Amino acid sequence: MFVRGIMKRLLFTTVLILLVSACTAVAHETGTLQGHVTIGPMLPAMREGLTEPTPAPEAYAVRQIVIYAENGKREIARAQIDSGGNYEIELPAGTYVVDINHAGVDRGIDLPQTVVIVSGQVTRLDVIIDTGVR
């Protein structure tokens, strides 16, 4: 009886260690997707010599970076864009299709685009959103 109890504890401890090790190993198999988002034009017409106005934080808040599975059909995640136009999201290593959420008439220039996320590395994808304002 005593030996059976020790064997059960040993088996339980071994399984627990294996589970913790497996979970830890999976956590290291992620990479980061990050970039900067440019939104424009913001005005229908610009006078010569004037610079394009900086988008308000609200302009970034309504837009998101959308990450799809490699086939481009199943949504995996969405990344929020901060008030400075930057985004960052951690993803499992793999191949993804990146697009935007198409707020209004927005369209992403050169999107959708395929990216490869490598474990422990940063993949950069800067995005230009055309607002359609003319």
PDB file of C-alpha atoms in Angstrom:
ATOM      1  CA  MET A   1       0.000   0.000   0.000  1.00  0.00           C
ATOM      2  CA  PHE A   2       2.839   2.369   0.936  1.00  0.00           C
ATOM      3  CA  VAL A   3       4.692   1.660  -2.343  1.00  0.00           C
ATOM      4  CA  ARG A   4       1.499   2.189  -4.371  1.00  0.00           C
ATOM      5  CA  GLY A   5       1.042   5.662  -2.789  1.00  0.00           C
ATOM      6  CA  ILE A   6       4.632   6.647  -3.582  1.00  0.00           C
ATOM      7  CA  MET A   7       4.212   5.455  -7.187  1.00  0.00           C
ATOM      8  CA  LYS A   8       1.020   7.514  -7.595  1.00  0.00           C
ATOM      9  CA  ARG A   9       2.767  10.638  -6.264  1.00  0.00           C
ATOM     10  CA  LEU A  10       5.759  10.046  -8.524  1.00  0.00           C
ATOM     11  CA  LEU A  11       3.496   9.574 -11.555  1.00  0.00           C
ATOM     12  CA  PHE A  12       1.483  12.695 -10.677  1.00  0.00           C
ATOM     13  CA  THR A  13       4.655  14.769 -10.223  1.00  0.00           C
ATOM     14  CA  THR A  14       6.101  13.545 -13.531  1.00  0.00           C
ATOM     15  CA  VAL A  15       2.896  14.374 -15.434  1.00  0.00           C
ATOM     16  CA  LEU A  16       2.747  17.799 -13.805  1.00  0.00           C
ATOM     17  CA  ILE A  17       6.353  18.578 -14.761  1.00  0.00           C
ATOM     18  CA  LEU A  18       5.714  17.479 -18.359  1.00  0.00           C
ATOM     19  CA  LEU A  19       2.595  19.656 -18.608  1.00  0.00           C
ATOM     20  CA  VAL A  20       4.365  22.719 -17.230  1.00  0.00           C
ATOM     21  CA  SER A  21       7.302  22.147 -19.597  1.00  0.00           C
ATOM     22  CA  ALA A  22       4.986  21.772 -22.599  1.00  0.00           C
ATOM     23  CA  CYS A  23       3.141  25.000 -21.759  1.00  0.00           C
ATOM     24  CA  THR A  24       6.398  26.882 -21.340  1.00  0.00           C
ATOM     25  CA  ALA A  25       7.741  25.602 -24.665  1.00  0.00           C
ATOM     26  CA  VAL A  26       4.621  26.774 -26.532  1.00  0.00           C
ATOM     27  CA  ALA A  27       4.914  30.267 -25.059  1.00  0.00           C
ATOM     28  CA  HIS A  28       8.328  30.694 -26.735  1.00  0.00           C
ATOM     29  CA  GLU A  29       6.968  29.830 -30.189  1.00  0.00           C
ATOM     30  CA  THR A  30       5.570  33.292 -30.801  1.00  0.00           C
ATOM     31  CA  GLY A  31       6.790  36.296 -32.699  1.00  0.00           C
ATOM     32  CA  THR A  32       5.691  39.900 -32.965  1.00  0.00           C
ATOM     33  CA  LEU A  33       3.991  41.768 -35.788  1.00  0.00           C
ATOM     34  CA  GLN A  34       4.407  45.520 -35.540  1.00  0.00           C
ATOM     35  CA  GLY A  35       4.306  48.595 -37.714  1.00  0.00           C
ATOM     36  CA  HIS A  36       3.220  52.152 -38.269  1.00  0.00           C
ATOM     37  CA  VAL A  37      -0.065  53.181 -39.881  1.00  0.00           C
ATOM     38  CA  THR A  38      -0.315  56.265 -42.081  1.00  0.00           C
ATOM     39  CA  ILE A  39      -3.827  57.608 -42.736  1.00  0.00           C
ATOM     40  CA  GLY A  40      -4.638  60.105 -45.483  1.00  0.00           C
ATOM     41  CA  PRO A  41      -5.597  62.223 -47.144  1.00  0.00           C
ATOM     42  CA  MET A  42      -7.418  64.001 -44.319  1.00  0.00           C
ATOM     43  CA  LEU A  43      -8.665  66.971 -46.383  1.00  0.00           C
ATOM     44  CA  PRO A  44     -10.307  67.028 -49.821  1.00  0.00           C
ATOM     45  CA  ALA A  45      -7.812  69.576 -51.173  1.00  0.00           C
ATOM     46  CA  MET A  46      -4.478  70.827 -49.924  1.00  0.00           C
ATOM     47  CA  ARG A  47      -3.194  74.274 -50.729  1.00  0.00           C
ATOM     48  CA  GLU A  48       0.345  74.401 -52.012  1.00  0.00           C
ATOM     49  CA  GLY A  49       2.928  74.932 -49.286  1.00  0.00           C
ATOM     50  CA  LEU A  50       0.744  73.555 -46.486  1.00  0.00           C
ATOM     51  CA  THR A  51       1.423  70.202 -44.847  1.00  0.00           C
ATOM     52  CA  GLU A  52      -1.160  67.448 -44.488  1.00  0.00           C
ATOM     53  CA  PRO A  53      -2.748  67.616 -40.992  1.00  0.00           C
ATOM     54  CA  THR A  54      -1.895  64.853 -38.529  1.00  0.00           C
ATOM     55  CA  PRO A  55      -4.821  62.468 -37.993  1.00  0.00           C
ATOM     56  CA  ALA A  56      -6.632  62.898 -34.683  1.00  0.00           C
ATOM     57  CA  PRO A  57      -6.390  60.008 -32.196  1.00  0.00           C
ATOM     58  CA  GLU A  58     -10.026  59.177 -33.028  1.00  0.00           C
ATOM     59  CA  ALA A  59      -8.998  58.482 -36.641  1.00  0.00           C
ATOM     60  CA  TYR A  60      -6.719  55.711 -35.402  1.00  0.00           C
ATOM     61  CA  ALA A  61      -9.176  54.446 -32.777  1.00  0.00           C
ATOM     62  CA  VAL A  62     -11.813  53.388 -35.349  1.00  0.00           C
ATOM     63  CA  ARG A  63      -9.322  51.495 -37.470  1.00  0.00           C
ATOM     64  CA  GLN A  64      -7.733  48.114 -36.748  1.00  0.00           C
ATOM     65  CA  ILE A  65      -5.185  45.771 -38.254  1.00  0.00           C
ATOM     66  CA  VAL A  66      -6.917  42.446 -38.962  1.00  0.00           C
ATOM     67  CA  ILE A  67      -4.913  39.226 -39.037  1.00  0.00           C
ATOM     68  CA  TYR A  68      -6.294  36.236 -40.941  1.00  0.00           C
ATOM     69  CA  ALA A  69      -5.187  32.623 -41.254  1.00  0.00           C
ATOM     70  CA  GLU A  70      -2.924  31.808 -44.191  1.00  0.00           C
ATOM     71  CA  ASN A  71      -5.961  31.171 -46.430  1.00  0.00           C
ATOM     72  CA  GLY A  72      -7.131  34.771 -45.833  1.00  0.00           C
ATOM     73  CA  LYS A  73     -10.609  33.694 -44.739  1.00  0.00           C
ATOM     74  CA  ARG A  74     -10.564  32.928 -40.981  1.00  0.00           C
ATOM     75  CA  GLU A  75      -9.901  35.880 -38.698  1.00  0.00           C
ATOM     76  CA  ILE A  76      -7.233  35.151 -36.092  1.00  0.00           C
ATOM     77  CA  ALA A  77      -6.830  38.475 -34.246  1.00  0.00           C
ATOM     78  CA  ARG A  78      -7.118  42.256 -34.396  1.00  0.00           C
ATOM     79  CA  ALA A  79      -4.453  44.739 -33.411  1.00  0.00           C
ATOM     80  CA  GLN A  80      -5.414  48.135 -32.047  1.00  0.00           C
ATOM     81  CA  ILE A  81      -3.657  51.178 -33.471  1.00  0.00           C
ATOM     82  CA  ASP A  82      -2.459  53.632 -30.824  1.00  0.00           C
ATOM     83  CA  SER A  83      -2.910  57.421 -31.065  1.00  0.00           C
ATOM     84  CA  GLY A  84       0.548  57.731 -32.649  1.00  0.00           C
ATOM     85  CA  GLY A  85      -0.332  55.315 -35.453  1.00  0.00           C
ATOM     86  CA  ASN A  86       1.616  52.322 -34.129  1.00  0.00           C
ATOM     87  CA  TYR A  87       0.445  48.761 -33.580  1.00  0.00           C
ATOM     88  CA  GLU A  88       1.987  45.608 -32.146  1.00  0.00           C
ATOM     89  CA  ILE A  89       0.618  42.125 -31.586  1.00  0.00           C
ATOM     90  CA  GLU A  90       2.161  38.819 -30.528  1.00  0.00           C
ATOM     91  CA  LEU A  91       1.208  35.832 -32.695  1.00  0.00           C
ATOM     92  CA  PRO A  92       2.096  32.153 -32.847  1.00  0.00           C
ATOM     93  CA  ALA A  93       4.814  31.470 -35.416  1.00  0.00           C
ATOM     94  CA  GLY A  94       3.272  30.910 -38.861  1.00  0.00           C
ATOM     95  CA  THR A  95       2.001  32.524 -42.039  1.00  0.00           C
ATOM     96  CA  TYR A  96      -0.817  35.076 -41.935  1.00  0.00           C
ATOM     97  CA  VAL A  97      -2.679  37.494 -44.185  1.00  0.00           C
ATOM     98  CA  VAL A  98      -2.852  41.075 -42.884  1.00  0.00           C
ATOM     99  CA  ASP A  99      -5.547  43.596 -43.833  1.00  0.00           C
ATOM    100  CA  ILE A 100      -7.483  46.466 -42.231  1.00  0.00           C
ATOM    101  CA  ASN A 101     -11.062  46.567 -40.954  1.00  0.00           C
ATOM    102  CA  HIS A 102     -12.137  48.897 -43.801  1.00  0.00           C
ATOM    103  CA  ALA A 103     -13.824  51.652 -41.767  1.00  0.00           C
ATOM    104  CA  GLY A 104     -16.057  53.526 -44.203  1.00  0.00           C
ATOM    105  CA  VAL A 105     -14.465  53.763 -47.646  1.00  0.00           C
ATOM    106  CA  ASP A 106     -10.945  53.078 -46.368  1.00  0.00           C
ATOM    107  CA  ARG A 107      -8.707  50.847 -48.376  1.00  0.00           C
ATOM    108  CA  GLY A 108      -5.269  49.617 -47.495  1.00  0.00           C
ATOM    109  CA  ILE A 109      -2.592  50.385 -50.051  1.00  0.00           C
ATOM    110  CA  ASP A 110      -0.789  47.109 -50.914  1.00  0.00           C
ATOM    111  CA  LEU A 111      -3.153  45.122 -48.665  1.00  0.00           C
ATOM    112  CA  PRO A 112      -4.020  42.379 -47.995  1.00  0.00           C
ATOM    113  CA  GLN A 113      -0.444  41.182 -47.566  1.00  0.00           C
ATOM    114  CA  THR A 114       1.036  37.863 -46.482  1.00  0.00           C
ATOM    115  CA  VAL A 115       3.515  37.904 -43.581  1.00  0.00           C
ATOM    116  CA  VAL A 116       5.553  35.200 -41.904  1.00  0.00           C
ATOM    117  CA  ILE A 117       5.905  35.380 -38.134  1.00  0.00           C
ATOM    118  CA  VAL A 118       9.106  33.745 -36.905  1.00  0.00           C
ATOM    119  CA  SER A 119       9.458  32.577 -33.316  1.00  0.00           C
ATOM    120  CA  GLY A 120      11.257  35.126 -31.145  1.00  0.00           C
ATOM    121  CA  GLN A 121      11.517  37.711 -33.936  1.00  0.00           C
ATOM    122  CA  VAL A 122       9.775  40.943 -34.927  1.00  0.00           C
ATOM    123  CA  THR A 123       8.121  41.190 -38.341  1.00  0.00           C
ATOM    124  CA  ARG A 124       7.482  44.768 -39.451  1.00  0.00           C
ATOM    125  CA  LEU A 125       4.626  45.775 -41.730  1.00  0.00           C
ATOM    126  CA  ASP A 126       3.910  49.470 -42.171  1.00  0.00           C
ATOM    127  CA  VAL A 127       0.434  50.198 -43.493  1.00  0.00           C
ATOM    128  CA  ILE A 128      -0.941  53.075 -45.562  1.00  0.00           C
ATOM    129  CA  ILE A 129      -4.691  53.651 -45.347  1.00  0.00           C
ATOM    130  CA  ASP A 130      -6.292  55.649 -48.137  1.00  0.00           C
ATOM    131  CA  THR A 131      -9.355  57.419 -46.692  1.00  0.00           C
ATOM    132  CA  GLY A 132     -10.842  58.109 -50.124  1.00  0.00           C
ATOM    133  CA  VAL A 133     -11.122  61.832 -49.341  1.00  0.00           C
ATOM    134  CA  ARG A 134     -10.572  63.752 -52.588  1.00  0.00           C
TER     135      ARG A 134
END
